[in-house]
Amino acid sequence: MDPGQFFASSRVLIVAGKGGVGKSTASATLALAAARTGLSVLLVEVAGRSAAAPMFGTDAQGYDATTIYNEADGGSVATRSITPDRALVEWLATHGFKAIAKRMAKSGILEIVATATPGIKDLLVLGRIKALEQQSDADLIIVDAPAAGHAVQFLQAPAGVRDAARTGVLNRQAVEVLEMLQYPARCRAMLVSIPEETPMNELIETSFAIEEDVGVALGPVVINGILPAVDGLDATPPASLGPAEQDDLRRAADFRRDRIALQTEQLDRVAARLPLAQIRLPQLFAASLGPDEIARLADAAVDSLTALEDWA
């Protein structure tokens, strides 16, 4: 499949996964891969931190969009961090309440308003993402969503607010966000895991919850940290080595063989439980991820997408 076909199939990709599985890395990787197809990508971070910018070799960014990567043929990646309070201030300002928004921000009443209704914080963030999607300033918006447990709650918030506020501004905002979430041409979710039992279990549970309970269509799952195959694991250690060194080599080979067997078992199990394509990203043995590492991961993502059948 042409990777460009996949990235153009939805306007918003929401990337979620269990904490520690590389969700932010996967978000940055997908953003770079999409930019390479010529798309302008806006990478939105909602956890109050700017994790993507250092991976592109730039400084951390804030609420306003800042371009952090330009592809020679026109693709680009910009990033911004959206928080509920800033989203509320911006929403009020664009609806004729700019002066009130400033006073609310100074008085600290924003936090009271944002916490008064369950789910309103998440709705504010999703509402801002919906507004960005409708503005069409970027070809694709990739959302580095909260960790998997909160991701379901995050995506369920609009339905909760809609049911609690049957009329008025909040109801309209919730309904409009749900229309975006539940229309695959506008929004899909992609879940990230590593090939280990507990994260894979959470991947399966979250996939069903997001699709069946929230109504968001799912894209391919991203399996991060795939150990590559190694030749020679069954070879006899060189006779020139001492007994201790030979034992160390045998134990290292056994460990790597066991990890790859466990990895294969988990990949097969998820493939049997979830009828979703898999994008596989290799394990990179690096202290931190920078532009070179993200480029290697984007290469792997493109290879996985190219190997897929046509995307509907």
mmCIF file of N, CA and C in Angstrom, residues 192-309:
data_model
loop_
_atom_site.group_PDB
_atom_site.id
_atom_site.type_symbol
_atom_site.label_atom_id
_atom_site.label_comp_id
_atom_site.label_asym_id
_atom_site.label_seq_id
_atom_site.Cartn_x
_atom_site.Cartn_y
_atom_site.Cartn_z
ATOM 1 N N VAL A 192 -0.573 1.619 20.695
ATOM 2 C CA VAL A 192 0.843 1.258 20.710
ATOM 3 C C VAL A 192 1.090 0.274 21.838
ATOM 4 N N SER A 193 1.954 -0.706 21.606
ATOM 5 C CA SER A 193 2.349 -1.633 22.664
ATOM 6 C C SER A 193 3.777 -2.096 22.400
ATOM 7 N N ILE A 194 4.333 -2.778 23.370
ATOM 8 C CA ILE A 194 5.574 -3.523 23.172
ATOM 9 C C ILE A 194 5.213 -5.002 23.217
ATOM 10 N N PRO A 195 6.024 -5.869 22.637
ATOM 11 C CA PRO A 195 5.649 -7.290 22.528
ATOM 12 C C PRO A 195 5.817 -8.074 23.827
ATOM 13 N N GLU A 196 5.153 -7.628 24.882
ATOM 14 C CA GLU A 196 5.168 -8.338 26.164
ATOM 15 C C GLU A 196 3.727 -8.534 26.625
ATOM 16 N N GLU A 197 3.516 -9.522 27.505
ATOM 17 C CA GLU A 197 2.166 -9.988 27.799
ATOM 18 C C GLU A 197 1.247 -8.904 28.365
ATOM 19 N N THR A 198 1.666 -8.207 29.421
ATOM 20 C CA THR A 198 0.772 -7.238 30.063
ATOM 21 C C THR A 198 0.423 -6.063 29.144
ATOM 22 N N PRO A 199 1.404 -5.436 28.495
ATOM 23 C CA PRO A 199 1.028 -4.363 27.559
ATOM 24 C C PRO A 199 0.140 -4.864 26.420
ATOM 25 N N MET A 200 0.397 -6.086 25.951
ATOM 26 C CA MET A 200 -0.430 -6.623 24.870
ATOM 27 C C MET A 200 -1.862 -6.860 25.355
ATOM 28 N N ASN A 201 -2.015 -7.327 26.602
ATOM 29 C CA ASN A 201 -3.366 -7.504 27.147
ATOM 30 C C ASN A 201 -4.104 -6.165 27.179
ATOM 31 N N GLU A 202 -3.398 -5.120 27.629
ATOM 32 C CA GLU A 202 -4.026 -3.796 27.694
ATOM 33 C C GLU A 202 -4.339 -3.283 26.297
ATOM 34 N N LEU A 203 -3.471 -3.588 25.341
ATOM 35 C CA LEU A 203 -3.721 -3.193 23.956
ATOM 36 C C LEU A 203 -5.031 -3.800 23.454
ATOM 37 N N ILE A 204 -5.217 -5.083 23.728
ATOM 38 C CA ILE A 204 -6.438 -5.771 23.260
ATOM 39 C C ILE A 204 -7.671 -5.170 23.937
ATOM 40 N N GLU A 205 -7.604 -5.016 25.267
ATOM 41 C CA GLU A 205 -8.767 -4.488 26.007
ATOM 42 C C GLU A 205 -9.107 -3.069 25.562
ATOM 43 N N THR A 206 -8.087 -2.234 25.404
ATOM 44 C CA THR A 206 -8.326 -0.846 25.005
ATOM 45 C C THR A 206 -8.869 -0.763 23.586
ATOM 46 N N SER A 207 -8.403 -1.628 22.714
ATOM 47 C CA SER A 207 -8.894 -1.632 21.336
ATOM 48 C C SER A 207 -10.393 -1.871 21.304
ATOM 49 N N PHE A 208 -10.849 -2.895 22.022
ATOM 50 C CA PHE A 208 -12.283 -3.192 22.030
ATOM 51 C C PHE A 208 -13.066 -2.040 22.671
ATOM 52 N N ALA A 209 -12.532 -1.463 23.754
ATOM 53 C CA ALA A 209 -13.235 -0.376 24.447
ATOM 54 C C ALA A 209 -13.376 0.843 23.546
ATOM 55 N N ILE A 210 -12.296 1.205 22.872
ATOM 56 C CA ILE A 210 -12.338 2.403 22.022
ATOM 57 C C ILE A 210 -13.279 2.214 20.838
ATOM 58 N N GLU A 211 -13.245 1.032 20.239
ATOM 59 C CA GLU A 211 -14.076 0.815 19.056
ATOM 60 C C GLU A 211 -15.536 0.582 19.415
ATOM 61 N N GLU A 212 -15.786 -0.255 20.432
ATOM 62 C CA GLU A 212 -17.168 -0.637 20.738
ATOM 63 C C GLU A 212 -17.856 0.360 21.668
ATOM 64 N N ASP A 213 -17.161 0.865 22.672
ATOM 65 C CA ASP A 213 -17.791 1.752 23.656
ATOM 66 C C ASP A 213 -17.782 3.216 23.207
ATOM 67 N N VAL A 214 -16.726 3.622 22.495
ATOM 68 C CA VAL A 214 -16.613 5.019 22.094
ATOM 69 C C VAL A 214 -17.017 5.213 20.636
ATOM 70 N N GLY A 215 -16.810 4.189 19.809
ATOM 71 C CA GLY A 215 -17.206 4.294 18.404
ATOM 72 C C GLY A 215 -16.149 4.895 17.504
ATOM 73 N N VAL A 216 -14.882 4.896 17.965
ATOM 74 C CA VAL A 216 -13.793 5.414 17.152
ATOM 75 C C VAL A 216 -13.203 4.271 16.330
ATOM 76 N N ALA A 217 -13.068 4.477 15.016
ATOM 77 C CA ALA A 217 -12.472 3.451 14.163
ATOM 78 C C ALA A 217 -10.992 3.291 14.493
ATOM 79 N N LEU A 218 -10.497 2.059 14.333
ATOM 80 C CA LEU A 218 -9.107 1.770 14.667
ATOM 81 C C LEU A 218 -8.255 1.648 13.415
ATOM 82 N N GLY A 219 -7.050 2.175 13.494
ATOM 83 C CA GLY A 219 -6.060 1.972 12.454
ATOM 84 C C GLY A 219 -5.158 0.818 12.841
ATOM 85 N N PRO A 220 -4.077 0.596 12.121
ATOM 86 C CA PRO A 220 -3.131 -0.463 12.504
ATOM 87 C C PRO A 220 -2.586 -0.224 13.909
ATOM 88 N N VAL A 221 -2.247 -1.308 14.599
ATOM 89 C CA VAL A 221 -1.584 -1.161 15.898
ATOM 90 C C VAL A 221 -0.088 -1.015 15.647
ATOM 91 N N VAL A 222 0.571 -0.297 16.548
ATOM 92 C CA VAL A 222 2.016 -0.096 16.443
ATOM 93 C C VAL A 222 2.688 -0.944 17.518
ATOM 94 N N ILE A 223 3.520 -1.884 17.101
ATOM 95 C CA ILE A 223 4.272 -2.697 18.052
ATOM 96 C C ILE A 223 5.695 -2.150 18.090
ATOM 97 N N ASN A 224 6.043 -1.577 19.229
ATOM 98 C CA ASN A 224 7.322 -0.903 19.387
ATOM 99 C C ASN A 224 8.331 -1.825 20.068
ATOM 100 N N GLY A 225 9.607 -1.640 19.757
ATOM 101 C CA GLY A 225 10.663 -2.392 20.439
ATOM 102 C C GLY A 225 10.802 -3.823 19.992
ATOM 103 N N ILE A 226 10.640 -4.074 18.691
ATOM 104 C CA ILE A 226 10.795 -5.430 18.164
ATOM 105 C C ILE A 226 12.280 -5.795 18.127
ATOM 106 N N LEU A 227 12.635 -6.890 18.804
ATOM 107 C CA LEU A 227 14.022 -7.351 18.765
ATOM 108 C C LEU A 227 14.309 -7.991 17.411
ATOM 109 N N PRO A 228 15.381 -7.588 16.755
ATOM 110 C CA PRO A 228 15.691 -8.209 15.460
ATOM 111 C C PRO A 228 16.235 -9.619 15.648
ATOM 112 N N ALA A 229 16.054 -10.438 14.612
ATOM 113 C CA ALA A 229 16.630 -11.791 14.635
ATOM 114 C C ALA A 229 18.158 -11.685 14.595
ATOM 115 N N VAL A 230 18.811 -12.623 15.267
ATOM 116 C CA VAL A 230 20.280 -12.631 15.314
ATOM 117 C C VAL A 230 20.765 -13.987 14.810
ATOM 118 N N ASP A 231 21.667 -13.975 13.839
ATOM 119 C CA ASP A 231 22.246 -15.226 13.351
ATOM 120 C C ASP A 231 23.281 -15.755 14.337
ATOM 121 N N GLY A 232 23.426 -17.063 14.360
ATOM 122 C CA GLY A 232 24.508 -17.672 15.127
ATOM 123 C C GLY A 232 24.183 -17.972 16.569
ATOM 124 N N LEU A 233 22.914 -17.848 16.976
ATOM 125 C CA LEU A 233 22.592 -18.125 18.383
ATOM 126 C C LEU A 233 22.814 -19.595 18.737
ATOM 127 N N ASP A 234 22.744 -20.482 17.743
ATOM 128 C CA ASP A 234 22.941 -21.914 18.018
ATOM 129 C C ASP A 234 24.383 -22.361 17.771
ATOM 130 N N ALA A 235 25.245 -21.410 17.431
ATOM 131 C CA ALA A 235 26.635 -21.777 17.136
ATOM 132 C C ALA A 235 27.385 -22.144 18.420
ATOM 133 N N THR A 236 28.370 -23.000 18.272
ATOM 134 C CA THR A 236 29.221 -23.387 19.400
ATOM 135 C C THR A 236 30.243 -22.285 19.668
ATOM 136 N N PRO A 237 30.380 -21.845 20.917
ATOM 137 C CA PRO A 237 31.371 -20.796 21.214
ATOM 138 C C PRO A 237 32.765 -21.223 20.779
ATOM 139 N N PRO A 238 33.563 -20.265 20.336
ATOM 140 C CA PRO A 238 34.927 -20.598 19.882
ATOM 141 C C PRO A 238 35.724 -21.323 20.975
ATOM 142 N N ALA A 239 36.481 -22.345 20.536
ATOM 143 C CA ALA A 239 37.293 -23.123 21.482
ATOM 144 C C ALA A 239 38.406 -22.282 22.092
ATOM 145 N N SER A 240 38.738 -21.173 21.438
ATOM 146 C CA SER A 240 39.815 -20.326 21.954
ATOM 147 C C SER A 240 39.423 -19.605 23.243
ATOM 148 N N LEU A 241 38.101 -19.538 23.511
ATOM 149 C CA LEU A 241 37.636 -18.868 24.733
ATOM 150 C C LEU A 241 37.725 -19.807 25.915
ATOM 151 N N GLY A 242 37.862 -19.253 27.088
ATOM 152 C CA GLY A 242 37.873 -20.050 28.293
ATOM 153 C C GLY A 242 36.478 -20.549 28.649
ATOM 154 N N PRO A 243 36.371 -21.517 29.579
ATOM 155 C CA PRO A 243 35.055 -22.072 29.956
ATOM 156 C C PRO A 243 34.072 -21.002 30.449
ATOM 157 N N ALA A 244 34.561 -20.024 31.202
ATOM 158 C CA ALA A 244 33.664 -18.995 31.737
ATOM 159 C C ALA A 244 33.078 -18.146 30.605
ATOM 160 N N GLU A 245 33.937 -17.767 29.654
ATOM 161 C CA GLU A 245 33.460 -16.954 28.533
ATOM 162 C C GLU A 245 32.477 -17.747 27.672
ATOM 163 N N GLN A 246 32.765 -19.032 27.489
ATOM 164 C CA GLN A 246 31.849 -19.854 26.693
ATOM 165 C C GLN A 246 30.473 -19.955 27.374
ATOM 166 N N ASP A 247 30.487 -20.104 28.695
ATOM 167 C CA ASP A 247 29.201 -20.159 29.419
ATOM 168 C C ASP A 247 28.442 -18.840 29.285
ATOM 169 N N ASP A 248 29.175 -17.721 29.359
ATOM 170 C CA ASP A 248 28.524 -16.408 29.210
ATOM 171 C C ASP A 248 27.861 -16.285 27.839
ATOM 172 N N LEU A 249 28.542 -16.718 26.808
ATOM 173 C CA LEU A 249 27.986 -16.643 25.459
ATOM 174 C C LEU A 249 26.742 -17.532 25.329
ATOM 175 N N ARG A 250 26.798 -18.731 25.932
ATOM 176 C CA ARG A 250 25.629 -19.627 25.861
ATOM 177 C C ARG A 250 24.442 -19.006 26.589
ATOM 178 N N ARG A 251 24.690 -18.414 27.768
ATOM 179 C CA ARG A 251 23.584 -17.794 28.513
ATOM 180 C C ARG A 251 23.009 -16.596 27.749
ATOM 181 N N ALA A 252 23.901 -15.806 27.127
ATOM 182 C CA ALA A 252 23.419 -14.655 26.348
ATOM 183 C C ALA A 252 22.577 -15.128 25.163
ATOM 184 N N ALA A 253 23.039 -16.202 24.505
ATOM 185 C CA ALA A 253 22.283 -16.734 23.360
ATOM 186 C C ALA A 253 20.934 -17.279 23.822
ATOM 187 N N ASP A 254 20.926 -17.975 24.961
ATOM 188 C CA ASP A 254 19.658 -18.518 25.477
ATOM 189 C C ASP A 254 18.683 -17.392 25.812
ATOM 190 N N PHE A 255 19.202 -16.318 26.448
ATOM 191 C CA PHE A 255 18.346 -15.186 26.815
ATOM 192 C C PHE A 255 17.719 -14.552 25.574
ATOM 193 N N ARG A 256 18.560 -14.301 24.559
ATOM 194 C CA ARG A 256 18.046 -13.666 23.339
ATOM 195 C C ARG A 256 17.055 -14.586 22.631
ATOM 196 N N ARG A 257 17.331 -15.894 22.620
ATOM 197 C CA ARG A 257 16.431 -16.859 21.982
ATOM 198 C C ARG A 257 15.081 -16.877 22.701
ATOM 199 N N ASP A 258 15.121 -16.845 24.037
ATOM 200 C CA ASP A 258 13.872 -16.853 24.819
ATOM 201 C C ASP A 258 13.066 -15.575 24.581
ATOM 202 N N ARG A 259 13.737 -14.436 24.528
ATOM 203 C CA ARG A 259 13.033 -13.167 24.307
ATOM 204 C C ARG A 259 12.369 -13.127 22.932
ATOM 205 N N ILE A 260 13.070 -13.645 21.930
ATOM 206 C CA ILE A 260 12.488 -13.645 20.585
ATOM 207 C C ILE A 260 11.307 -14.616 20.516
ATOM 208 N N ALA A 261 11.422 -15.756 21.225
ATOM 209 C CA ALA A 261 10.298 -16.706 21.248
ATOM 210 C C ALA A 261 9.088 -16.080 21.935
ATOM 211 N N LEU A 262 9.317 -15.366 23.051
ATOM 212 C CA LEU A 262 8.223 -14.677 23.753
ATOM 213 C C LEU A 262 7.621 -13.603 22.861
ATOM 214 N N GLN A 263 8.456 -12.863 22.187
ATOM 215 C CA GLN A 263 7.991 -11.815 21.282
ATOM 216 C C GLN A 263 7.113 -12.402 20.171
ATOM 217 N N THR A 264 7.564 -13.499 19.574
ATOM 218 C CA THR A 264 6.789 -14.135 18.501
ATOM 219 C C THR A 264 5.443 -14.625 19.026
ATOM 220 N N GLU A 265 5.458 -15.189 20.223
ATOM 221 C CA GLU A 265 4.210 -15.680 20.830
ATOM 222 C C GLU A 265 3.218 -14.536 21.020
ATOM 223 N N GLN A 266 3.704 -13.398 21.523
ATOM 224 C CA GLN A 266 2.800 -12.265 21.760
ATOM 225 C C GLN A 266 2.301 -11.646 20.456
ATOM 226 N N LEU A 267 3.164 -11.550 19.463
ATOM 227 C CA LEU A 267 2.733 -11.008 18.173
ATOM 228 C C LEU A 267 1.664 -11.896 17.541
ATOM 229 N N ASP A 268 1.863 -13.201 17.630
ATOM 230 C CA ASP A 268 0.878 -14.131 17.063
ATOM 231 C C ASP A 268 -0.435 -14.051 17.834
ATOM 232 N N ARG A 269 -0.351 -13.903 19.168
ATOM 233 C CA ARG A 269 -1.566 -13.848 19.996
ATOM 234 C C ARG A 269 -2.393 -12.605 19.655
ATOM 235 N N VAL A 270 -1.724 -11.459 19.534
ATOM 236 C CA VAL A 270 -2.452 -10.238 19.194
ATOM 237 C C VAL A 270 -3.029 -10.318 17.779
ATOM 238 N N ALA A 271 -2.274 -10.903 16.870
ATOM 239 C CA ALA A 271 -2.781 -11.046 15.499
ATOM 240 C C ALA A 271 -4.047 -11.905 15.473
ATOM 241 N N ALA A 272 -4.099 -12.930 16.360
ATOM 242 C CA ALA A 272 -5.278 -13.793 16.404
ATOM 243 C C ALA A 272 -6.465 -13.112 17.076
ATOM 244 N N ARG A 273 -6.207 -12.218 18.042
ATOM 245 C CA ARG A 273 -7.292 -11.570 18.788
ATOM 246 C C ARG A 273 -7.788 -10.301 18.111
ATOM 247 N N LEU A 274 -6.909 -9.592 17.429
ATOM 248 C CA LEU A 274 -7.281 -8.308 16.831
ATOM 249 C C LEU A 274 -7.107 -8.373 15.320
ATOM 250 N N PRO A 275 -8.175 -8.166 14.582
ATOM 251 C CA PRO A 275 -8.062 -8.194 13.117
ATOM 252 C C PRO A 275 -7.527 -6.864 12.582
ATOM 253 N N LEU A 276 -6.373 -6.462 13.099
ATOM 254 C CA LEU A 276 -5.779 -5.179 12.715
ATOM 255 C C LEU A 276 -4.366 -5.403 12.194
ATOM 256 N N ALA A 277 -3.999 -4.632 11.179
ATOM 257 C CA ALA A 277 -2.628 -4.695 10.675
ATOM 258 C C ALA A 277 -1.664 -4.211 11.756
ATOM 259 N N GLN A 278 -0.417 -4.612 11.620
ATOM 260 C CA GLN A 278 0.603 -4.233 12.596
ATOM 261 C C GLN A 278 1.719 -3.442 11.922
ATOM 262 N N ILE A 279 2.046 -2.320 12.533
ATOM 263 C CA ILE A 279 3.240 -1.563 12.155
ATOM 264 C C ILE A 279 4.301 -1.900 13.189
ATOM 265 N N ARG A 280 5.402 -2.480 12.746
ATOM 266 C CA ARG A 280 6.418 -2.955 13.691
ATOM 267 C C ARG A 280 7.642 -2.050 13.652
ATOM 268 N N LEU A 281 8.004 -1.550 14.842
ATOM 269 C CA LEU A 281 9.165 -0.669 14.979
ATOM 270 C C LEU A 281 10.267 -1.407 15.729
ATOM 271 N N PRO A 282 11.500 -1.341 15.252
ATOM 272 C CA PRO A 282 12.588 -2.108 15.885
ATOM 273 C C PRO A 282 13.024 -1.521 17.215
ATOM 274 N N GLN A 283 13.571 -2.373 18.065
ATOM 275 C CA GLN A 283 14.205 -1.910 19.307
ATOM 276 C C GLN A 283 15.493 -1.178 18.952
ATOM 277 N N LEU A 284 15.621 0.051 19.422
ATOM 278 C CA LEU A 284 16.853 0.801 19.203
ATOM 279 C C LEU A 284 17.605 0.888 20.518
ATOM 280 N N PHE A 285 18.839 0.492 20.492
ATOM 281 C CA PHE A 285 19.633 0.488 21.716
ATOM 282 C C PHE A 285 20.371 1.820 21.807
ATOM 283 N N ALA A 286 19.639 2.828 22.284
ATOM 284 C CA ALA A 286 20.199 4.178 22.396
ATOM 285 C C ALA A 286 19.743 4.780 23.722
ATOM 286 N N ALA A 287 20.588 5.627 24.305
ATOM 287 C CA ALA A 287 20.254 6.260 25.579
ATOM 288 C C ALA A 287 19.096 7.234 25.426
ATOM 289 N N SER A 288 19.013 7.900 24.296
ATOM 290 C CA SER A 288 17.919 8.824 24.011
ATOM 291 C C SER A 288 17.657 8.807 22.515
ATOM 292 N N LEU A 289 16.479 9.290 22.132
ATOM 293 C CA LEU A 289 16.106 9.280 20.722
ATOM 294 C C LEU A 289 16.217 10.685 20.141
ATOM 295 N N GLY A 290 16.954 10.790 19.059
ATOM 296 C CA GLY A 290 17.101 12.060 18.356
ATOM 297 C C GLY A 290 16.672 11.899 16.907
ATOM 298 N N PRO A 291 17.019 12.867 16.068
ATOM 299 C CA PRO A 291 16.597 12.818 14.666
ATOM 300 C C PRO A 291 17.017 11.546 13.930
ATOM 301 N N ASP A 292 18.241 11.057 14.165
ATOM 302 C CA ASP A 292 18.698 9.855 13.453
ATOM 303 C C ASP A 292 17.845 8.637 13.830
ATOM 304 N N GLU A 293 17.550 8.509 15.125
ATOM 305 C CA GLU A 293 16.768 7.350 15.579
ATOM 306 C C GLU A 293 15.327 7.430 15.074
ATOM 307 N N ILE A 294 14.737 8.636 15.135
ATOM 308 C CA ILE A 294 13.361 8.774 14.633
ATOM 309 C C ILE A 294 13.302 8.498 13.132
ATOM 310 N N ALA A 295 14.353 8.895 12.405
ATOM 311 C CA ALA A 295 14.396 8.614 10.967
ATOM 312 C C ALA A 295 14.419 7.108 10.712
ATOM 313 N N ARG A 296 15.190 6.364 11.523
ATOM 314 C CA ARG A 296 15.230 4.897 11.356
ATOM 315 C C ARG A 296 13.872 4.282 11.661
ATOM 316 N N LEU A 297 13.209 4.774 12.694
ATOM 317 C CA LEU A 297 11.882 4.246 13.027
ATOM 318 C C LEU A 297 10.869 4.590 11.941
ATOM 319 N N ALA A 298 10.985 5.805 11.385
ATOM 320 C CA ALA A 298 10.064 6.187 10.301
ATOM 321 C C ALA A 298 10.276 5.301 9.084
ATOM 322 N N ASP A 299 11.542 4.939 8.799
ATOM 323 C CA ASP A 299 11.818 3.999 7.702
ATOM 324 C C ASP A 299 11.072 2.685 7.932
ATOM 325 N N ALA A 300 11.142 2.184 9.181
ATOM 326 C CA ALA A 300 10.481 0.917 9.494
ATOM 327 C C ALA A 300 8.966 1.043 9.388
ATOM 328 N N ALA A 301 8.419 2.185 9.825
ATOM 329 C CA ALA A 301 6.972 2.390 9.727
ATOM 330 C C ALA A 301 6.522 2.411 8.271
ATOM 331 N N VAL A 302 7.286 3.094 7.429
ATOM 332 C CA VAL A 302 6.954 3.152 6.000
ATOM 333 C C VAL A 302 7.030 1.764 5.384
ATOM 334 N N ASP A 303 8.058 0.980 5.763
ATOM 335 C CA ASP A 303 8.177 -0.388 5.238
ATOM 336 C C ASP A 303 6.960 -1.223 5.640
ATOM 337 N N SER A 304 6.514 -1.092 6.908
ATOM 338 C CA SER A 304 5.343 -1.844 7.369
ATOM 339 C C SER A 304 4.096 -1.436 6.602
ATOM 340 N N LEU A 305 3.919 -0.127 6.405
ATOM 341 C CA LEU A 305 2.732 0.343 5.675
ATOM 342 C C LEU A 305 2.778 -0.100 4.216
ATOM 343 N N THR A 306 3.952 -0.066 3.631
ATOM 344 C CA THR A 306 4.076 -0.475 2.231
ATOM 345 C C THR A 306 3.705 -1.942 2.052
ATOM 346 N N ALA A 307 3.974 -2.753 3.089
ATOM 347 C CA ALA A 307 3.682 -4.180 3.004
ATOM 348 C C ALA A 307 2.200 -4.494 3.225
ATOM 349 N N LEU A 308 1.415 -3.501 3.679
ATOM 350 C CA LEU A 308 -0.002 -3.754 3.937
ATOM 351 C C LEU A 308 -0.798 -3.780 2.645
ATOM 352 N N GLU A 309 -1.958 -4.429 2.717
ATOM 353 C CA GLU A 309 -2.877 -4.358 1.599
ATOM 354 C C GLU A 309 -3.517 -2.968 1.602
#
